[in-house]
PDB file of C-alpha atoms and ligand atoms in Angstrom:
ATOM      1  CA  LEU C  22       0.230  -0.948 -15.383  1.00 73.00           C
ATOM      2  CA  TYR C  23       1.373  -4.029 -13.430  1.00 87.00           C
ATOM      3  CA  ASN C  24       2.328  -7.404 -14.882  1.00 93.00           C
ATOM      4  CA  ASP C  25       1.014 -10.794 -13.687  1.00 95.00           C
ATOM      5  CA  THR C  26       4.042 -11.544 -11.473  1.00 96.00           C
ATOM      6  CA  VAL C  27       3.696  -8.224  -9.639  1.00 94.00           C
ATOM      7  CA  MET C  28      -0.055  -8.754  -9.237  1.00 92.00           C
ATOM      8  CA  ASP C  29       0.487 -12.310  -7.961  1.00 94.00           C
ATOM      9  CA  HIS C  30       2.992 -11.182  -5.322  1.00 95.00           C
ATOM     10  CA  PHE C  31       0.673  -8.295  -4.372  1.00 90.00           C
ATOM     11  CA  MET C  32      -2.464 -10.444  -4.073  1.00 88.00           C
ATOM     12  CA  ASN C  33      -0.704 -13.479  -2.543  1.00 93.00           C
ATOM     13  CA  PRO C  34       2.328 -12.055  -0.793  1.00 94.00           C
ATOM     14  CA  ARG C  35       4.902 -14.573   0.447  1.00 97.00           C
ATOM     15  CA  ASN C  36       6.632 -14.290   3.826  1.00 97.00           C
ATOM     16  CA  VAL C  37       4.382 -11.714   5.461  1.00 95.00           C
ATOM     17  CA  GLY C  38       4.612 -11.277   9.232  1.00 96.00           C
ATOM     18  CA  ASP C  39       7.063 -11.566  12.109  1.00 95.00           C
ATOM     19  CA  LEU C  40       9.646 -14.226  13.005  1.00 97.00           C
ATOM     20  CA  GLU C  41       9.981 -15.625  16.518  1.00 96.00           C
ATOM     21  CA  ASN C  42      13.452 -14.835  17.823  1.00 97.00           C
ATOM     22  CA  PRO C  43      14.815 -13.309  14.610  1.00 98.00           C
ATOM     23  CA  ASP C  44      18.600 -13.263  14.210  1.00 98.00           C
ATOM     24  CA  GLY C  45      18.404  -9.901  12.465  1.00 98.00           C
ATOM     25  CA  THR C  46      15.729  -7.198  12.119  1.00 98.00           C
ATOM     26  CA  GLY C  47      15.953  -4.358   9.647  1.00 97.00           C
ATOM     27  CA  THR C  48      13.644  -1.410   9.130  1.00 95.00           C
ATOM     28  CA  TYR C  49      13.754   1.265   6.481  1.00 94.00           C
ATOM     29  CA  GLY C  50      11.560   4.290   5.841  1.00 89.00           C
ATOM     30  CA  SER C  51      11.186   5.740   2.369  1.00 85.00           C
ATOM     31  CA  PRO C  52      12.094   9.403   2.053  1.00 82.00           C
ATOM     32  CA  VAL C  53       9.811   9.555  -1.024  1.00 78.00           C
ATOM     33  CA  CYS C  54       6.475   8.392   0.392  1.00 81.00           C
ATOM     34  CA  GLY C  55       7.082   7.912   4.130  1.00 81.00           C
ATOM     35  CA  ASP C  56       6.283   4.198   4.045  1.00 87.00           C
ATOM     36  CA  MET C  57       8.068   1.810   6.383  1.00 88.00           C
ATOM     37  CA  MET C  58       9.358  -1.699   5.785  1.00 93.00           C
ATOM     38  CA  GLN C  59      10.465  -4.249   8.390  1.00 95.00           C
ATOM     39  CA  ILE C  60      12.332  -7.406   7.392  1.00 97.00           C
ATOM     40  CA  GLN C  61      13.445 -10.120   9.799  1.00 98.00           C
ATOM     41  CA  ILE C  62      15.814 -12.991   9.076  1.00 98.00           C
ATOM     42  CA  LYS C  63      16.807 -16.295  10.635  1.00 98.00           C
ATOM     43  CA  VAL C  64      20.422 -17.321   9.967  1.00 98.00           C
ATOM     44  CA  LYS C  65      22.087 -20.716  10.450  1.00 97.00           C
ATOM     45  CA  ASP C  66      25.710 -21.504   9.479  1.00 97.00           C
ATOM     46  CA  ASP C  67      25.853 -18.263   7.493  1.00 96.00           C
ATOM     47  CA  VAL C  68      22.742 -19.159   5.461  1.00 98.00           C
ATOM     48  CA  ILE C  69      19.422 -17.284   5.639  1.00 98.00           C
ATOM     49  CA  THR C  70      16.930 -19.994   6.569  1.00 98.00           C
ATOM     50  CA  ASP C  71      13.828 -17.797   6.859  1.00 98.00           C
ATOM     51  CA  ALA C  72      12.682 -14.224   6.264  1.00 98.00           C
ATOM     52  CA  LYS C  73       9.490 -12.267   6.921  1.00 98.00           C
ATOM     53  CA  PHE C  74       8.368  -8.737   6.142  1.00 97.00           C
ATOM     54  CA  LYS C  75       5.782  -6.236   7.366  1.00 94.00           C
ATOM     55  CA  THR C  76       4.799  -2.968   5.741  1.00 92.00           C
ATOM     56  CA  PHE C  77       2.159  -0.268   5.569  1.00 88.00           C
ATOM     57  CA  GLY C  78       3.473   0.375   2.065  1.00 91.00           C
ATOM     58  CA  CYS C  79       1.757   0.144  -1.298  1.00 92.00           C
ATOM     59  CA  GLY C  80       1.177  -2.767  -3.660  1.00 91.00           C
ATOM     60  CA  SER C  81       4.579  -2.354  -5.278  1.00 92.00           C
ATOM     61  CA  ALA C  82       6.298  -2.401  -1.888  1.00 94.00           C
ATOM     62  CA  ILE C  83       4.395  -5.562  -0.955  1.00 94.00           C
ATOM     63  CA  ALA C  84       5.208  -7.297  -4.252  1.00 96.00           C
ATOM     64  CA  SER C  85       8.880  -6.301  -4.039  1.00 96.00           C
ATOM     65  CA  SER C  86       9.263  -7.511  -0.456  1.00 96.00           C
ATOM     66  CA  SER C  87       7.450 -10.743  -1.206  1.00 97.00           C
ATOM     67  CA  MET C  88       9.860 -11.359  -4.096  1.00 97.00           C
ATOM     68  CA  ALA C  89      12.960 -10.145  -2.235  1.00 97.00           C
ATOM     69  CA  THR C  90      12.361 -12.307   0.849  1.00 98.00           C
ATOM     70  CA  SER C  91      11.721 -15.310  -1.424  1.00 98.00           C
ATOM     71  CA  MET C  92      15.033 -14.585  -3.181  1.00 98.00           C
ATOM     72  CA  ILE C  93      17.168 -14.464  -0.012  1.00 98.00           C
ATOM     73  CA  ILE C  94      15.815 -17.574   1.718  1.00 98.00           C
ATOM     74  CA  GLY C  95      18.423 -20.340   1.242  1.00 98.00           C
ATOM     75  CA  LYS C  96      21.131 -17.886   0.214  1.00 98.00           C
ATOM     76  CA  SER C  97      24.336 -17.193   2.156  1.00 98.00           C
ATOM     77  CA  ILE C  98      24.747 -13.804   3.790  1.00 97.00           C
ATOM     78  CA  ASP C  99      27.207 -12.782   1.068  1.00 97.00           C
ATOM     79  CA  GLU C 100      24.906 -13.904  -1.734  1.00 97.00           C
ATOM     80  CA  ALA C 101      21.972 -12.045  -0.136  1.00 97.00           C
ATOM     81  CA  LEU C 102      24.046  -8.872   0.225  1.00 96.00           C
ATOM     82  CA  ALA C 103      24.921  -9.071  -3.451  1.00 96.00           C
ATOM     83  CA  ILE C 104      21.281  -8.999  -4.569  1.00 95.00           C
ATOM     84  CA  SER C 105      20.556  -5.591  -6.032  1.00 94.00           C
ATOM     85  CA  ASN C 106      17.371  -3.652  -6.267  1.00 94.00           C
ATOM     86  CA  LYS C 107      17.637  -4.035 -10.034  1.00 96.00           C
ATOM     87  CA  GLN C 108      17.571  -7.834  -9.691  1.00 97.00           C
ATOM     88  CA  ILE C 109      14.434  -7.710  -7.522  1.00 97.00           C
ATOM     89  CA  ILE C 110      12.701  -5.627 -10.196  1.00 97.00           C
ATOM     90  CA  GLU C 111      13.950  -7.994 -12.927  1.00 97.00           C
ATOM     91  CA  GLU C 112      12.550 -11.006 -11.070  1.00 97.00           C
ATOM     92  CA  LEU C 113       9.234  -9.144 -10.842  1.00 97.00           C
ATOM     93  CA  GLY C 114       9.315  -8.645 -14.598  1.00 97.00           C
ATOM     94  CA  GLY C 115       9.547  -4.871 -14.218  1.00 96.00           C
ATOM     95  CA  LEU C 116       7.906  -2.062 -12.257  1.00 93.00           C
ATOM     96  CA  PRO C 117       6.694   1.350 -13.472  1.00 88.00           C
ATOM     97  CA  ALA C 118       9.521   3.887 -13.088  1.00 87.00           C
ATOM     98  CA  VAL C 119       7.543   5.903 -10.547  1.00 85.00           C
ATOM     99  CA  LYS C 120       7.333   2.813  -8.306  1.00 88.00           C
ATOM    100  CA  VAL C 121      11.032   1.912  -8.231  1.00 90.00           C
ATOM    101  CA  HIS C 122      11.362   3.715  -4.873  1.00 88.00           C
ATOM    102  CA  CYS C 123       8.952   1.128  -3.381  1.00 89.00           C
ATOM    103  CA  SER C 124      11.247  -1.785  -4.263  1.00 91.00           C
ATOM    104  CA  VAL C 125      14.156   0.080  -2.655  1.00 93.00           C
ATOM    105  CA  LEU C 126      12.350  -0.356   0.673  1.00 93.00           C
ATOM    106  CA  ALA C 127      12.820  -4.143   0.490  1.00 94.00           C
ATOM    107  CA  ASP C 128      16.431  -3.893  -0.655  1.00 94.00           C
ATOM    108  CA  HIS C 129      17.425  -1.485   2.124  1.00 95.00           C
ATOM    109  CA  ALA C 130      15.487  -3.347   4.835  1.00 96.00           C
ATOM    110  CA  ILE C 131      17.257  -6.614   3.916  1.00 96.00           C
ATOM    111  CA  LYS C 132      20.660  -4.949   4.116  1.00 97.00           C
ATOM    112  CA  SER C 133      19.677  -3.395   7.454  1.00 97.00           C
ATOM    113  CA  ALA C 134      18.561  -6.823   8.784  1.00 98.00           C
ATOM    114  CA  ILE C 135      21.864  -8.397   7.714  1.00 97.00           C
ATOM    115  CA  TYR C 136      23.747  -5.513   9.328  1.00 97.00           C
ATOM    116  CA  ASP C 137      21.788  -6.074  12.546  1.00 98.00           C
ATOM    117  CA  TYR C 138      22.647  -9.797  12.406  1.00 97.00           C
ATOM    118  CA  ALA C 139      26.349  -9.040  11.794  1.00 96.00           C
ATOM    119  CA  GLN C 140      26.482  -6.614  14.708  1.00 96.00           C
ATOM    120  CA  LYS C 141      25.049  -9.243  17.059  1.00 94.00           C
ATOM    121  CA  ASN C 142      27.523 -11.897  15.897  1.00 90.00           C
TER     122      ASN C 142
ATOM    123  CA  LEU Z  12       2.774   5.833  14.078  1.00 72.00           C
ATOM    124  CA  TYR Z  13      -0.876   4.994  13.230  1.00 86.00           C
ATOM    125  CA  ASN Z  14      -3.857   5.230  15.585  1.00 93.00           C
ATOM    126  CA  ASP Z  15      -6.444   2.469  16.138  1.00 95.00           C
ATOM    127  CA  THR Z  16      -8.994   3.948  13.710  1.00 96.00           C
ATOM    128  CA  VAL Z  17      -6.441   4.079  10.883  1.00 94.00           C
ATOM    129  CA  MET Z  18      -5.282   0.514  11.649  1.00 91.00           C
ATOM    130  CA  ASP Z  19      -8.885  -0.712  11.750  1.00 94.00           C
ATOM    131  CA  HIS Z  20      -9.707   0.810   8.342  1.00 95.00           C
ATOM    132  CA  PHE Z  21      -6.412  -0.576   6.969  1.00 90.00           C
ATOM    133  CA  MET Z  22      -6.904  -4.118   8.310  1.00 87.00           C
ATOM    134  CA  ASN Z  23     -10.690  -4.236   7.663  1.00 92.00           C
ATOM    135  CA  PRO Z  24     -11.245  -1.827   4.808  1.00 94.00           C
ATOM    136  CA  ARG Z  25     -14.875  -0.944   4.033  1.00 97.00           C
ATOM    137  CA  ASN Z  26     -16.201  -0.679   0.472  1.00 97.00           C
ATOM    138  CA  VAL Z  27     -13.351  -2.373  -1.403  1.00 95.00           C
ATOM    139  CA  GLY Z  28     -13.976  -3.491  -4.978  1.00 96.00           C
ATOM    140  CA  ASP Z  29     -16.014  -2.602  -8.043  1.00 96.00           C
ATOM    141  CA  LEU Z  30     -19.669  -1.647  -8.502  1.00 98.00           C
ATOM    142  CA  GLU Z  31     -21.861  -3.195 -11.167  1.00 96.00           C
ATOM    143  CA  ASN Z  32     -23.063  -0.441 -13.521  1.00 97.00           C
ATOM    144  CA  PRO Z  33     -21.610   2.496 -11.583  1.00 98.00           C
ATOM    145  CA  ASP Z  34     -23.174   5.906 -12.192  1.00 98.00           C
ATOM    146  CA  GLY Z  35     -19.769   7.541 -11.866  1.00 98.00           C
ATOM    147  CA  THR Z  36     -16.160   6.321 -11.892  1.00 98.00           C
ATOM    148  CA  GLY Z  37     -13.218   8.438 -10.816  1.00 97.00           C
ATOM    149  CA  THR Z  38      -9.526   7.670 -10.903  1.00 96.00           C
ATOM    150  CA  TYR Z  39      -6.651   9.695  -9.594  1.00 95.00           C
ATOM    151  CA  GLY Z  40      -2.910   9.115  -9.608  1.00 91.00           C
ATOM    152  CA  SER Z  41      -0.673  10.667  -6.979  1.00 88.00           C
ATOM    153  CA  PRO Z  42       2.135  12.846  -8.295  1.00 85.00           C
ATOM    154  CA  VAL Z  43       3.983  12.172  -5.013  1.00 83.00           C
ATOM    155  CA  CYS Z  44       4.169   8.378  -4.993  1.00 84.00           C
ATOM    156  CA  GLY Z  45       2.657   7.247  -8.302  1.00 84.00           C
ATOM    157  CA  ASP Z  46      -0.129   5.276  -6.634  1.00 89.00           C
ATOM    158  CA  MET Z  47      -3.569   5.060  -8.236  1.00 91.00           C
ATOM    159  CA  MET Z  48      -7.042   5.191  -6.745  1.00 95.00           C
ATOM    160  CA  GLN Z  49     -10.372   4.263  -8.353  1.00 96.00           C
ATOM    161  CA  ILE Z  50     -13.690   5.164  -6.745  1.00 97.00           C
ATOM    162  CA  GLN Z  51     -17.098   4.261  -8.146  1.00 98.00           C
ATOM    163  CA  ILE Z  52     -20.469   5.588  -7.019  1.00 98.00           C
ATOM    164  CA  LYS Z  53     -24.123   4.729  -7.402  1.00 98.00           C
ATOM    165  CA  VAL Z  54     -26.481   7.712  -7.338  1.00 98.00           C
ATOM    166  CA  LYS Z  55     -30.247   7.805  -6.912  1.00 97.00           C
ATOM    167  CA  ASP Z  56     -32.331  11.011  -6.644  1.00 97.00           C
ATOM    168  CA  ASP Z  57     -29.153  13.005  -6.152  1.00 96.00           C
ATOM    169  CA  VAL Z  58     -28.042  10.816  -3.215  1.00 98.00           C
ATOM    170  CA  ILE Z  59     -24.967   8.545  -3.240  1.00 98.00           C
ATOM    171  CA  THR Z  60     -26.386   5.127  -2.412  1.00 98.00           C
ATOM    172  CA  ASP Z  61     -23.180   3.104  -2.726  1.00 98.00           C
ATOM    173  CA  ALA Z  62     -19.447   3.579  -3.260  1.00 98.00           C
ATOM    174  CA  LYS Z  63     -16.480   1.256  -3.768  1.00 98.00           C
ATOM    175  CA  PHE Z  64     -12.748   1.814  -4.132  1.00 97.00           C
ATOM    176  CA  LYS Z  65      -9.748  -0.030  -5.518  1.00 95.00           C
ATOM    177  CA  THR Z  66      -6.127   0.922  -5.041  1.00 92.00           C
ATOM    178  CA  PHE Z  67      -2.566  -0.301  -5.315  1.00 89.00           C
ATOM    179  CA  GLY Z  68      -1.708   2.411  -2.777  1.00 91.00           C
ATOM    180  CA  CYS Z  69      -0.387   2.104   0.747  1.00 93.00           C
ATOM    181  CA  GLY Z  70      -2.048   1.482   4.096  1.00 92.00           C
ATOM    182  CA  SER Z  71      -2.850   5.156   4.565  1.00 94.00           C
ATOM    183  CA  ALA Z  72      -4.509   5.290   1.143  1.00 95.00           C
ATOM    184  CA  ILE Z  73      -6.578   2.202   1.990  1.00 95.00           C
ATOM    185  CA  ALA Z  74      -7.631   3.598   5.387  1.00 96.00           C
ATOM    186  CA  SER Z  75      -8.478   7.009   3.881  1.00 96.00           C
ATOM    187  CA  SER Z  76     -10.553   5.527   1.050  1.00 97.00           C
ATOM    188  CA  SER Z  77     -12.335   3.168   3.396  1.00 97.00           C
ATOM    189  CA  MET Z  78     -13.263   6.133   5.606  1.00 98.00           C
ATOM    190  CA  ALA Z  79     -14.053   8.488   2.685  1.00 97.00           C
ATOM    191  CA  THR Z  80     -16.379   6.046   0.907  1.00 98.00           C
ATOM    192  CA  SER Z  81     -18.133   5.363   4.235  1.00 98.00           C
ATOM    193  CA  MET Z  82     -18.576   9.115   4.690  1.00 98.00           C
ATOM    194  CA  ILE Z  83     -20.190   9.772   1.284  1.00 98.00           C
ATOM    195  CA  ILE Z  84     -22.667   6.875   1.279  1.00 98.00           C
ATOM    196  CA  GLY Z  85     -26.097   8.340   2.106  1.00 98.00           C
ATOM    197  CA  LYS Z  86     -24.966  11.901   1.388  1.00 98.00           C
ATOM    198  CA  SER Z  87     -26.281  14.127  -1.400  1.00 98.00           C
ATOM    199  CA  ILE Z  88     -23.930  15.003  -4.253  1.00 98.00           C
ATOM    200  CA  ASP Z  89     -23.526  18.515  -2.830  1.00 97.00           C
ATOM    201  CA  GLU Z  90     -22.771  17.238   0.663  1.00 97.00           C
ATOM    202  CA  ALA Z  91     -20.242  14.758  -0.722  1.00 97.00           C
ATOM    203  CA  LEU Z  92     -18.536  17.464  -2.776  1.00 96.00           C
ATOM    204  CA  ALA Z  93     -18.212  19.588   0.362  1.00 96.00           C
ATOM    205  CA  ILE Z  94     -16.243  16.898   2.238  1.00 96.00           C
ATOM    206  CA  SER Z  95     -12.636  18.030   2.436  1.00 94.00           C
ATOM    207  CA  ASN Z  96      -9.472  16.060   2.709  1.00 94.00           C
ATOM    208  CA  LYS Z  97      -9.026  17.608   6.169  1.00 96.00           C
ATOM    209  CA  GLN Z  98     -12.350  16.125   7.299  1.00 97.00           C
ATOM    210  CA  ILE Z  99     -11.347  12.640   6.108  1.00 97.00           C
ATOM    211  CA  ILE Z 100      -8.133  12.896   8.142  1.00 97.00           C
ATOM    212  CA  GLU Z 101     -10.067  14.219  11.162  1.00 97.00           C
ATOM    213  CA  GLU Z 102     -12.484  11.267  10.994  1.00 97.00           C
ATOM    214  CA  LEU Z 103      -9.447   8.979  10.931  1.00 97.00           C
ATOM    215  CA  GLY Z 104      -8.151  10.675  14.071  1.00 97.00           C
ATOM    216  CA  GLY Z 105      -5.107  11.990  12.224  1.00 96.00           C
ATOM    217  CA  LEU Z 106      -2.419  10.807   9.812  1.00 94.00           C
ATOM    218  CA  PRO Z 107       1.343  11.402   9.901  1.00 89.00           C
ATOM    219  CA  ALA Z 108       2.180  14.530   7.871  1.00 88.00           C
ATOM    220  CA  VAL Z 109       4.182  12.521   5.321  1.00 86.00           C
ATOM    221  CA  LYS Z 110       1.067  10.404   4.589  1.00 90.00           C
ATOM    222  CA  VAL Z 111      -1.372  13.258   3.934  1.00 92.00           C
ATOM    223  CA  HIS Z 112      -0.800  12.848   0.180  1.00 91.00           C
ATOM    224  CA  CYS Z 113      -2.279   9.337   0.441  1.00 92.00           C
ATOM    225  CA  SER Z 114      -5.592  10.650   1.771  1.00 94.00           C
ATOM    226  CA  VAL Z 115      -5.671  13.157  -1.083  1.00 95.00           C
ATOM    227  CA  LEU Z 116      -6.034  10.185  -3.458  1.00 95.00           C
ATOM    228  CA  ALA Z 117      -9.447   9.357  -1.942  1.00 95.00           C
ATOM    229  CA  ASP Z 118     -10.590  12.965  -1.928  1.00 95.00           C
ATOM    230  CA  HIS Z 119      -9.626  13.574  -5.574  1.00 96.00           C
ATOM    231  CA  ALA Z 120     -11.007  10.233  -6.795  1.00 97.00           C
ATOM    232  CA  ILE Z 121     -14.393  10.989  -5.188  1.00 97.00           C
ATOM    233  CA  LYS Z 122     -14.522  14.401  -6.853  1.00 97.00           C
ATOM    234  CA  SER Z 123     -13.563  12.792 -10.154  1.00 97.00           C
ATOM    235  CA  ALA Z 124     -16.321  10.155  -9.768  1.00 98.00           C
ATOM    236  CA  ILE Z 125     -18.907  12.850  -9.055  1.00 98.00           C
ATOM    237  CA  TYR Z 126     -17.662  14.840 -12.064  1.00 97.00           C
ATOM    238  CA  ASP Z 127     -18.020  11.717 -14.216  1.00 98.00           C
ATOM    239  CA  TYR Z 128     -21.577  11.270 -12.909  1.00 97.00           C
ATOM    240  CA  ALA Z 129     -22.419  14.926 -13.578  1.00 96.00           C
ATOM    241  CA  GLN Z 130     -21.091  14.738 -17.131  1.00 96.00           C
ATOM    242  CA  LYS Z 131     -23.269  11.703 -17.869  1.00 95.00           C
ATOM    243  CA  ASN Z 132     -26.394  13.351 -16.442  1.00 90.00           C
TER     244      ASN Z 132
HETATM  245  S1  FES T 307       2.443   6.223  -0.514  1.00 82.39           S
HETATM  246 FE1  FES T 307       1.261   6.142  -2.307  1.00 82.39          FE
HETATM  247  S2  FES T 307      -0.751   6.138  -1.556  1.00 82.39           S
HETATM  248 FE2  FES T 307       0.420   6.194   0.223  1.00 82.39          FE
END
């Protein structure tokens, strides 16, 4: 059901936890399953220097957030905003159709964290 | 959102993994979220002597399966079959309404494991 990349990011998730003094915090709750995602970012000179996530969500949500946070670290705000849910799934090598809503959690939480950062600056 | 009992069973799940030579194996996939649950049981003299679960599901699924497997170990097949989803949630001290479908995974997988055992015996 799940490929090796998804399983790796599920079993060894990157960037799990909280940031001290985050520059932006985003949360998003899935209307499909009720799961919540929190993503926090650190920003310096318009570049995302660090990102962490926390979730009570399923393996696909964990794998997607692990991948998504890895993808945005080192990117500019504009580059990070341009990353689509489809790209996260592509980097994961695919997800079962029924689990696409789990990867949307990461995508939306990132956008919400960037929005929070923009509002504060 | 989640009480201490749920968080404890999520952070320190009991009975995770596979059994060697299980007497019954049940799997169930949620039509709501697409997550899968596997539960295996060992049975001796009509009593469930051990149980293990594996899931790619969310925190609520993990907490429910941890609690449900703990509840059936030491019970007779009939007693285990009589355990309802409502009782699992009660033992957990409650789950948010939107997460009830996650606890159903454990309930259905147990029934499926017992059915598998019954078919083989
Ligand atoms: S959302 Fe799928 S098991 Fe909880």
